[in-house]
């Protein structure tokens, strides 16, 4: 009986040991599978994390490159705009300088022509006064006088138109210059013996006074334009 019980107990113990070994193997196998799964999961997560970081880095680099390109383009456009402004300002300044030079030259020539016309009138009046001329002499001198003054008047008219086309009649000084030009021409009409009985010397004195005023007014206008020209040369085109 004891022998049978012992064998039964021994059999149960052996079975238990075998079961424990099986359980251990199962646990080991499960642990191995779990570790492997965890390793795979960690590897996948790590790869995803690395890929995400790389993508974020690439995006940041792309943004920085785009920003740098935009800044570079903006800088180039700004420099081009500044260069264009400088060219435009230089053109305006050059044209203003030409305007100043041409107005000065035309006014001088205009006044000179009318001064010459006034001298011809004075000479004609003085020639006729002392002693009567024969009809033939008078006709010849009148023809020469008319021929000379007509050419001079035509040239003076062309200059007057050139000057007037440069003037800005919304500005007071320009209006005053035009009025003095008209007055200068009218003064010369004082030599006409049919229209006036004034002495040639009186007409010349008035002509000289108007001429002085006209030249002074022209100088005022030229100074204003010259000051504008200097201001333009100091303007910063980057503003």
PDB file of N, CA and C in Angstrom, residues 161-239:
ATOM      1  N   UNK A 161       7.602 133.080 -78.000  1.00  0.00           N
ATOM      2  CA  UNK A 161       6.797 131.859 -77.926  1.00  0.00           C
ATOM      3  C   UNK A 161       7.563 130.743 -77.204  1.00  0.00           C
ATOM      4  N   UNK A 162       8.847 130.610 -77.484  1.00  0.00           N
ATOM      5  CA  UNK A 162       9.665 129.612 -76.793  1.00  0.00           C
ATOM      6  C   UNK A 162       9.674 129.866 -75.280  1.00  0.00           C
ATOM      7  N   UNK A 163       9.807 131.129 -74.922  1.00  0.00           N
ATOM      8  CA  UNK A 163       9.828 131.487 -73.498  1.00  0.00           C
ATOM      9  C   UNK A 163       8.485 131.204 -72.844  1.00  0.00           C
ATOM     10  N   UNK A 164       7.397 131.634 -73.520  1.00  0.00           N
ATOM     11  CA  UNK A 164       6.060 131.455 -72.951  1.00  0.00           C
ATOM     12  C   UNK A 164       5.712 129.978 -72.780  1.00  0.00           C
ATOM     13  N   UNK A 165       6.159 129.143 -73.707  1.00  0.00           N
ATOM     14  CA  UNK A 165       5.882 127.710 -73.612  1.00  0.00           C
ATOM     15  C   UNK A 165       6.619 127.054 -72.438  1.00  0.00           C
ATOM     16  N   UNK A 166       7.671 127.699 -71.955  1.00  0.00           N
ATOM     17  CA  UNK A 166       8.386 127.170 -70.788  1.00  0.00           C
ATOM     18  C   UNK A 166       7.781 127.668 -69.468  1.00  0.00           C
ATOM     19  N   UNK A 167       7.020 128.728 -69.552  1.00  0.00           N
ATOM     20  CA  UNK A 167       6.506 129.323 -68.325  1.00  0.00           C
ATOM     21  C   UNK A 167       5.302 128.546 -67.793  1.00  0.00           C
ATOM     22  N   UNK A 168       5.165 128.582 -66.476  1.00  0.00           N
ATOM     23  CA  UNK A 168       3.993 128.006 -65.808  1.00  0.00           C
ATOM     24  C   UNK A 168       3.122 129.171 -65.356  1.00  0.00           C
ATOM     25  N   UNK A 169       2.051 129.416 -66.102  1.00  0.00           N
ATOM     26  CA  UNK A 169       1.252 130.611 -65.858  1.00  0.00           C
ATOM     27  C   UNK A 169       0.419 130.529 -64.581  1.00  0.00           C
ATOM     28  N   UNK A 170       0.534 129.429 -63.825  1.00  0.00           N
ATOM     29  CA  UNK A 170      -0.113 129.367 -62.512  1.00  0.00           C
ATOM     30  C   UNK A 170       0.780 129.982 -61.427  1.00  0.00           C
ATOM     31  N   UNK A 171       2.044 130.257 -61.780  1.00  0.00           N
ATOM     32  CA  UNK A 171       2.976 130.851 -60.819  1.00  0.00           C
ATOM     33  C   UNK A 171       3.046 132.362 -61.029  1.00  0.00           C
ATOM     34  N   UNK A 172       3.030 133.105 -59.932  1.00  0.00           N
ATOM     35  CA  UNK A 172       2.962 134.562 -59.972  1.00  0.00           C
ATOM     36  C   UNK A 172       4.159 135.174 -60.696  1.00  0.00           C
ATOM     37  N   UNK A 173       5.344 134.705 -60.385  1.00  0.00           N
ATOM     38  CA  UNK A 173       6.543 135.284 -61.001  1.00  0.00           C
ATOM     39  C   UNK A 173       6.541 135.083 -62.517  1.00  0.00           C
ATOM     40  N   UNK A 174       6.028 133.951 -62.966  1.00  0.00           N
ATOM     41  CA  UNK A 174       5.969 133.687 -64.405  1.00  0.00           C
ATOM     42  C   UNK A 174       4.962 134.624 -65.079  1.00  0.00           C
ATOM     43  N   UNK A 175       3.853 134.886 -64.406  1.00  0.00           N
ATOM     44  CA  UNK A 175       2.874 135.832 -64.933  1.00  0.00           C
ATOM     45  C   UNK A 175       3.480 137.234 -65.043  1.00  0.00           C
ATOM     46  N   UNK A 176       4.242 137.595 -64.028  1.00  0.00           N
ATOM     47  CA  UNK A 176       4.863 138.923 -64.020  1.00  0.00           C
ATOM     48  C   UNK A 176       5.903 139.050 -65.126  1.00  0.00           C
ATOM     49  N   UNK A 177       6.642 137.968 -65.395  1.00  0.00           N
ATOM     50  CA  UNK A 177       7.627 137.991 -66.477  1.00  0.00           C
ATOM     51  C   UNK A 177       6.935 138.189 -67.827  1.00  0.00           C
ATOM     52  N   UNK A 178       5.846 137.452 -68.035  1.00  0.00           N
ATOM     53  CA  UNK A 178       5.098 137.597 -69.293  1.00  0.00           C
ATOM     54  C   UNK A 178       4.568 139.029 -69.441  1.00  0.00           C
ATOM     55  N   UNK A 179       4.073 139.618 -68.366  1.00  0.00           N
ATOM     56  CA  UNK A 179       3.558 140.997 -68.421  1.00  0.00           C
ATOM     57  C   UNK A 179       4.667 141.979 -68.770  1.00  0.00           C
ATOM     58  N   UNK A 180       5.864 141.774 -68.250  1.00  0.00           N
ATOM     59  CA  UNK A 180       6.989 142.662 -68.551  1.00  0.00           C
ATOM     60  C   UNK A 180       7.432 142.513 -70.004  1.00  0.00           C
ATOM     61  N   UNK A 181       7.361 141.324 -70.541  1.00  0.00           N
ATOM     62  CA  UNK A 181       7.686 141.112 -71.959  1.00  0.00           C
ATOM     63  C   UNK A 181       6.714 141.899 -72.841  1.00  0.00           C
ATOM     64  N   UNK A 182       5.437 141.806 -72.512  1.00  0.00           N
ATOM     65  CA  UNK A 182       4.426 142.554 -73.273  1.00  0.00           C
ATOM     66  C   UNK A 182       4.654 144.058 -73.167  1.00  0.00           C
ATOM     67  N   UNK A 183       4.989 144.517 -71.972  1.00  0.00           N
ATOM     68  CA  UNK A 183       5.230 145.947 -71.753  1.00  0.00           C
ATOM     69  C   UNK A 183       6.458 146.420 -72.524  1.00  0.00           C
ATOM     70  N   UNK A 184       7.507 145.580 -72.569  1.00  0.00           N
ATOM     71  CA  UNK A 184       8.725 145.944 -73.289  1.00  0.00           C
ATOM     72  C   UNK A 184       8.427 146.158 -74.772  1.00  0.00           C
ATOM     73  N   UNK A 185       7.616 145.295 -75.344  1.00  0.00           N
ATOM     74  CA  UNK A 185       7.271 145.418 -76.754  1.00  0.00           C
ATOM     75  C   UNK A 185       6.440 146.679 -77.012  1.00  0.00           C
ATOM     76  N   UNK A 186       5.548 146.982 -76.075  1.00  0.00           N
ATOM     77  CA  UNK A 186       4.711 148.170 -76.243  1.00  0.00           C
ATOM     78  C   UNK A 186       5.516 149.468 -76.138  1.00  0.00           C
ATOM     79  N   UNK A 187       6.528 149.455 -75.313  1.00  0.00           N
ATOM     80  CA  UNK A 187       7.353 150.657 -75.147  1.00  0.00           C
ATOM     81  C   UNK A 187       7.996 151.039 -76.470  1.00  0.00           C
ATOM     82  N   UNK A 188       8.442 150.028 -77.231  1.00  0.00           N
ATOM     83  CA  UNK A 188       9.092 150.311 -78.512  1.00  0.00           C
ATOM     84  C   UNK A 188       8.127 151.014 -79.469  1.00  0.00           C
ATOM     85  N   UNK A 189       6.821 150.748 -79.282  1.00  0.00           N
ATOM     86  CA  UNK A 189       5.830 151.436 -80.117  1.00  0.00           C
ATOM     87  C   UNK A 189       5.817 152.930 -79.898  1.00  0.00           C
ATOM     88  N   UNK A 190       6.444 153.412 -78.843  1.00  0.00           N
ATOM     89  CA  UNK A 190       6.502 154.850 -78.571  1.00  0.00           C
ATOM     90  C   UNK A 190       7.321 155.613 -79.585  1.00  0.00           C
ATOM     91  N   UNK A 191       8.131 154.892 -80.399  1.00  0.00           N
ATOM     92  CA  UNK A 191       8.916 155.574 -81.430  1.00  0.00           C
ATOM     93  C   UNK A 191       8.073 155.934 -82.648  1.00  0.00           C
ATOM     94  N   UNK A 192       6.924 155.282 -82.780  1.00  0.00           N
ATOM     95  CA  UNK A 192       6.081 155.520 -83.957  1.00  0.00           C
ATOM     96  C   UNK A 192       5.550 156.950 -83.918  1.00  0.00           C
ATOM     97  N   UNK A 193       5.931 157.772 -84.881  1.00  0.00           N
ATOM     98  CA  UNK A 193       5.551 159.186 -84.885  1.00  0.00           C
ATOM     99  C   UNK A 193       4.060 159.381 -85.142  1.00  0.00           C
ATOM    100  N   UNK A 194       3.438 158.371 -85.757  1.00  0.00           N
ATOM    101  CA  UNK A 194       2.008 158.470 -86.014  1.00  0.00           C
ATOM    102  C   UNK A 194       1.224 158.251 -84.724  1.00  0.00           C
ATOM    103  N   UNK A 195       1.706 157.338 -83.881  1.00  0.00           N
ATOM    104  CA  UNK A 195       0.994 156.969 -82.663  1.00  0.00           C
ATOM    105  C   UNK A 195       1.433 157.802 -81.454  1.00  0.00           C
ATOM    106  N   UNK A 196       2.658 158.346 -81.495  1.00  0.00           N
ATOM    107  CA  UNK A 196       3.178 159.038 -80.324  1.00  0.00           C
ATOM    108  C   UNK A 196       4.090 160.187 -80.731  1.00  0.00           C
ATOM    109  N   UNK A 197       4.097 161.205 -79.900  1.00  0.00           N
ATOM    110  CA  UNK A 197       4.973 162.364 -80.164  1.00  0.00           C
ATOM    111  C   UNK A 197       6.099 162.417 -79.145  1.00  0.00           C
ATOM    112  N   UNK A 198       6.402 161.290 -78.510  1.00  0.00           N
ATOM    113  CA  UNK A 198       7.447 161.273 -77.473  1.00  0.00           C
ATOM    114  C   UNK A 198       8.821 161.387 -78.090  1.00  0.00           C
ATOM    115  N   UNK A 199       9.726 161.964 -77.306  1.00  0.00           N
ATOM    116  CA  UNK A 199      11.110 162.072 -77.722  1.00  0.00           C
ATOM    117  C   UNK A 199      11.771 160.679 -77.686  1.00  0.00           C
ATOM    118  N   UNK A 200      12.652 160.380 -78.657  1.00  0.00           N
ATOM    119  CA  UNK A 200      13.329 159.081 -78.681  1.00  0.00           C
ATOM    120  C   UNK A 200      14.073 158.779 -77.373  1.00  0.00           C
ATOM    121  N   UNK A 201      14.672 159.816 -76.777  1.00  0.00           N
ATOM    122  CA  UNK A 201      15.411 159.598 -75.522  1.00  0.00           C
ATOM    123  C   UNK A 201      14.478 159.155 -74.396  1.00  0.00           C
ATOM    124  N   UNK A 202      13.273 159.703 -74.366  1.00  0.00           N
ATOM    125  CA  UNK A 202      12.302 159.309 -73.335  1.00  0.00           C
ATOM    126  C   UNK A 202      11.888 157.840 -73.511  1.00  0.00           C
ATOM    127  N   UNK A 203      11.679 157.489 -74.782  1.00  0.00           N
ATOM    128  CA  UNK A 203      11.296 156.098 -75.066  1.00  0.00           C
ATOM    129  C   UNK A 203      12.429 155.153 -74.670  1.00  0.00           C
ATOM    130  N   UNK A 204      13.670 155.541 -74.970  1.00  0.00           N
ATOM    131  CA  UNK A 204      14.810 154.680 -74.618  1.00  0.00           C
ATOM    132  C   UNK A 204      14.971 154.555 -73.106  1.00  0.00           C
ATOM    133  N   UNK A 205      14.720 155.656 -72.397  1.00  0.00           N
ATOM    134  CA  UNK A 205      14.818 155.592 -70.932  1.00  0.00           C
ATOM    135  C   UNK A 205      13.775 154.643 -70.346  1.00  0.00           C
ATOM    136  N   UNK A 206      12.555 154.711 -70.874  1.00  0.00           N
ATOM    137  CA  UNK A 206      11.516 153.801 -70.392  1.00  0.00           C
ATOM    138  C   UNK A 206      11.846 152.355 -70.762  1.00  0.00           C
ATOM    139  N   UNK A 207      12.378 152.177 -71.974  1.00  0.00           N
ATOM    140  CA  UNK A 207      12.772 150.840 -72.413  1.00  0.00           C
ATOM    141  C   UNK A 207      13.834 150.262 -71.469  1.00  0.00           C
ATOM    142  N   UNK A 208      14.820 151.076 -71.105  1.00  0.00           N
ATOM    143  CA  UNK A 208      15.890 150.618 -70.214  1.00  0.00           C
ATOM    144  C   UNK A 208      15.333 150.228 -68.846  1.00  0.00           C
ATOM    145  N   UNK A 209      14.349 151.012 -68.347  1.00  0.00           N
ATOM    146  CA  UNK A 209      13.765 150.717 -67.038  1.00  0.00           C
ATOM    147  C   UNK A 209      13.002 149.386 -67.074  1.00  0.00           C
ATOM    148  N   UNK A 210      12.207 149.179 -68.122  1.00  0.00           N
ATOM    149  CA  UNK A 210      11.450 147.923 -68.242  1.00  0.00           C
ATOM    150  C   UNK A 210      12.396 146.742 -68.459  1.00  0.00           C
ATOM    151  N   UNK A 211      13.435 146.984 -69.266  1.00  0.00           N
ATOM    152  CA  UNK A 211      14.421 145.932 -69.509  1.00  0.00           C
ATOM    153  C   UNK A 211      15.063 145.486 -68.205  1.00  0.00           C
ATOM    154  N   UNK A 212      15.414 146.448 -67.341  1.00  0.00           N
ATOM    155  CA  UNK A 212      16.020 146.117 -66.050  1.00  0.00           C
ATOM    156  C   UNK A 212      15.060 145.284 -65.188  1.00  0.00           C
ATOM    157  N   UNK A 213      13.790 145.671 -65.185  1.00  0.00           N
ATOM    158  CA  UNK A 213      12.792 144.923 -64.409  1.00  0.00           C
ATOM    159  C   UNK A 213      12.615 143.506 -64.955  1.00  0.00           C
ATOM    160  N   UNK A 214      12.621 143.398 -66.283  1.00  0.00           N
ATOM    161  CA  UNK A 214      12.434 142.077 -66.907  1.00  0.00           C
ATOM    162  C   UNK A 214      13.605 141.152 -66.570  1.00  0.00           C
ATOM    163  N   UNK A 215      14.807 141.670 -66.670  1.00  0.00           N
ATOM    164  CA  UNK A 215      15.993 140.861 -66.355  1.00  0.00           C
ATOM    165  C   UNK A 215      15.988 140.444 -64.881  1.00  0.00           C
ATOM    166  N   UNK A 216      15.610 141.374 -64.007  1.00  0.00           N
ATOM    167  CA  UNK A 216      15.559 141.061 -62.576  1.00  0.00           C
ATOM    168  C   UNK A 216      14.517 139.978 -62.291  1.00  0.00           C
ATOM    169  N   UNK A 217      13.363 140.068 -62.960  1.00  0.00           N
ATOM    170  CA  UNK A 217      12.311 139.063 -62.761  1.00  0.00           C
ATOM    171  C   UNK A 217      12.770 137.688 -63.264  1.00  0.00           C
ATOM    172  N   UNK A 218      13.465 137.703 -64.372  1.00  0.00           N
ATOM    173  CA  UNK A 218      14.003 136.440 -64.894  1.00  0.00           C
ATOM    174  C   UNK A 218      15.006 135.831 -63.918  1.00  0.00           C
ATOM    175  N   UNK A 219      15.818 136.667 -63.306  1.00  0.00           N
ATOM    176  CA  UNK A 219      16.784 136.180 -62.320  1.00  0.00           C
ATOM    177  C   UNK A 219      16.077 135.562 -61.112  1.00  0.00           C
ATOM    178  N   UNK A 220      14.955 136.159 -60.704  1.00  0.00           N
ATOM    179  CA  UNK A 220      14.189 135.591 -59.589  1.00  0.00           C
ATOM    180  C   UNK A 220      13.688 134.185 -59.938  1.00  0.00           C
ATOM    181  N   UNK A 221      13.153 134.045 -61.142  1.00  0.00           N
ATOM    182  CA  UNK A 221      12.638 132.735 -61.574  1.00  0.00           C
ATOM    183  C   UNK A 221      13.763 131.718 -61.670  1.00  0.00           C
ATOM    184  N   UNK A 222      14.889 132.128 -62.236  1.00  0.00           N
ATOM    185  CA  UNK A 222      16.021 131.217 -62.374  1.00  0.00           C
ATOM    186  C   UNK A 222      16.552 130.791 -61.005  1.00  0.00           C
ATOM    187  N   UNK A 223      16.540 131.703 -60.033  1.00  0.00           N
ATOM    188  CA  UNK A 223      16.992 131.359 -58.684  1.00  0.00           C
ATOM    189  C   UNK A 223      16.076 130.317 -58.045  1.00  0.00           C
ATOM    190  N   UNK A 224      14.756 130.485 -58.221  1.00  0.00           N
ATOM    191  CA  UNK A 224      13.801 129.507 -57.684  1.00  0.00           C
ATOM    192  C   UNK A 224      14.062 128.126 -58.289  1.00  0.00           C
ATOM    193  N   UNK A 225      14.241 128.093 -59.600  1.00  0.00           N
ATOM    194  CA  UNK A 225      14.476 126.811 -60.272  1.00  0.00           C
ATOM    195  C   UNK A 225      15.829 126.224 -59.878  1.00  0.00           C
ATOM    196  N   UNK A 226      16.818 127.076 -59.680  1.00  0.00           N
ATOM    197  CA  UNK A 226      18.139 126.600 -59.262  1.00  0.00           C
ATOM    198  C   UNK A 226      18.077 126.016 -57.846  1.00  0.00           C
ATOM    199  N   UNK A 227      17.326 126.663 -56.965  1.00  0.00           N
ATOM    200  CA  UNK A 227      17.153 126.132 -55.605  1.00  0.00           C
ATOM    201  C   UNK A 227      16.445 124.776 -55.638  1.00  0.00           C
ATOM    202  N   UNK A 228      15.453 124.630 -56.503  1.00  0.00           N
ATOM    203  CA  UNK A 228      14.769 123.341 -56.654  1.00  0.00           C
ATOM    204  C   UNK A 228      15.730 122.274 -57.151  1.00  0.00           C
ATOM    205  N   UNK A 229      16.587 122.667 -58.075  1.00  0.00           N
ATOM    206  CA  UNK A 229      17.572 121.731 -58.613  1.00  0.00           C
ATOM    207  C   UNK A 229      18.522 121.250 -57.521  1.00  0.00           C
ATOM    208  N   UNK A 230      18.957 122.165 -56.652  1.00  0.00           N
ATOM    209  CA  UNK A 230      19.858 121.785 -55.561  1.00  0.00           C
ATOM    210  C   UNK A 230      19.147 120.883 -54.556  1.00  0.00           C
ATOM    211  N   UNK A 231      17.871 121.163 -54.273  1.00  0.00           N
ATOM    212  CA  UNK A 231      17.110 120.324 -53.352  1.00  0.00           C
ATOM    213  C   UNK A 231      16.964 118.905 -53.903  1.00  0.00           C
ATOM    214  N   UNK A 232      16.721 118.784 -55.189  1.00  0.00           N
ATOM    215  CA  UNK A 232      16.577 117.462 -55.801  1.00  0.00           C
ATOM    216  C   UNK A 232      17.862 116.664 -55.705  1.00  0.00           C
ATOM    217  N   UNK A 233      19.006 117.344 -55.786  1.00  0.00           N
ATOM    218  CA  UNK A 233      20.285 116.633 -55.729  1.00  0.00           C
ATOM    219  C   UNK A 233      20.579 116.087 -54.344  1.00  0.00           C
ATOM    220  N   UNK A 234      19.894 116.625 -53.296  1.00  0.00           N
ATOM    221  CA  UNK A 234      20.128 116.159 -51.922  1.00  0.00           C
ATOM    222  C   UNK A 234      19.063 115.183 -51.444  1.00  0.00           C
ATOM    223  N   UNK A 235      18.056 114.909 -52.253  1.00  0.00           N
ATOM    224  CA  UNK A 235      16.992 113.982 -51.845  1.00  0.00           C
ATOM    225  C   UNK A 235      17.513 112.559 -51.831  1.00  0.00           C
ATOM    226  N   UNK A 236      17.205 111.821 -50.738  1.00  0.00           N
ATOM    227  CA  UNK A 236      17.607 110.420 -50.631  1.00  0.00           C
ATOM    228  C   UNK A 236      16.581 109.558 -51.348  1.00  0.00           C
ATOM    229  N   UNK A 237      16.948 108.890 -52.467  1.00  0.00           N
ATOM    230  CA  UNK A 237      15.969 108.095 -53.220  1.00  0.00           C
ATOM    231  C   UNK A 237      15.496 106.864 -52.503  1.00  0.00           C
ATOM    232  N   UNK A 238      16.174 106.463 -51.397  1.00  0.00           N
ATOM    233  CA  UNK A 238      15.762 105.256 -50.661  1.00  0.00           C
ATOM    234  C   UNK A 238      14.565 105.526 -49.765  1.00  0.00           C
ATOM    235  N   UNK A 239      14.212 106.805 -49.569  1.00  0.00           N
ATOM    236  CA  UNK A 239      13.070 107.110 -48.695  1.00  0.00           C
ATOM    237  C   UNK A 239      11.764 106.947 -49.441  1.00  0.00           C
TER     238      UNK A 239
END
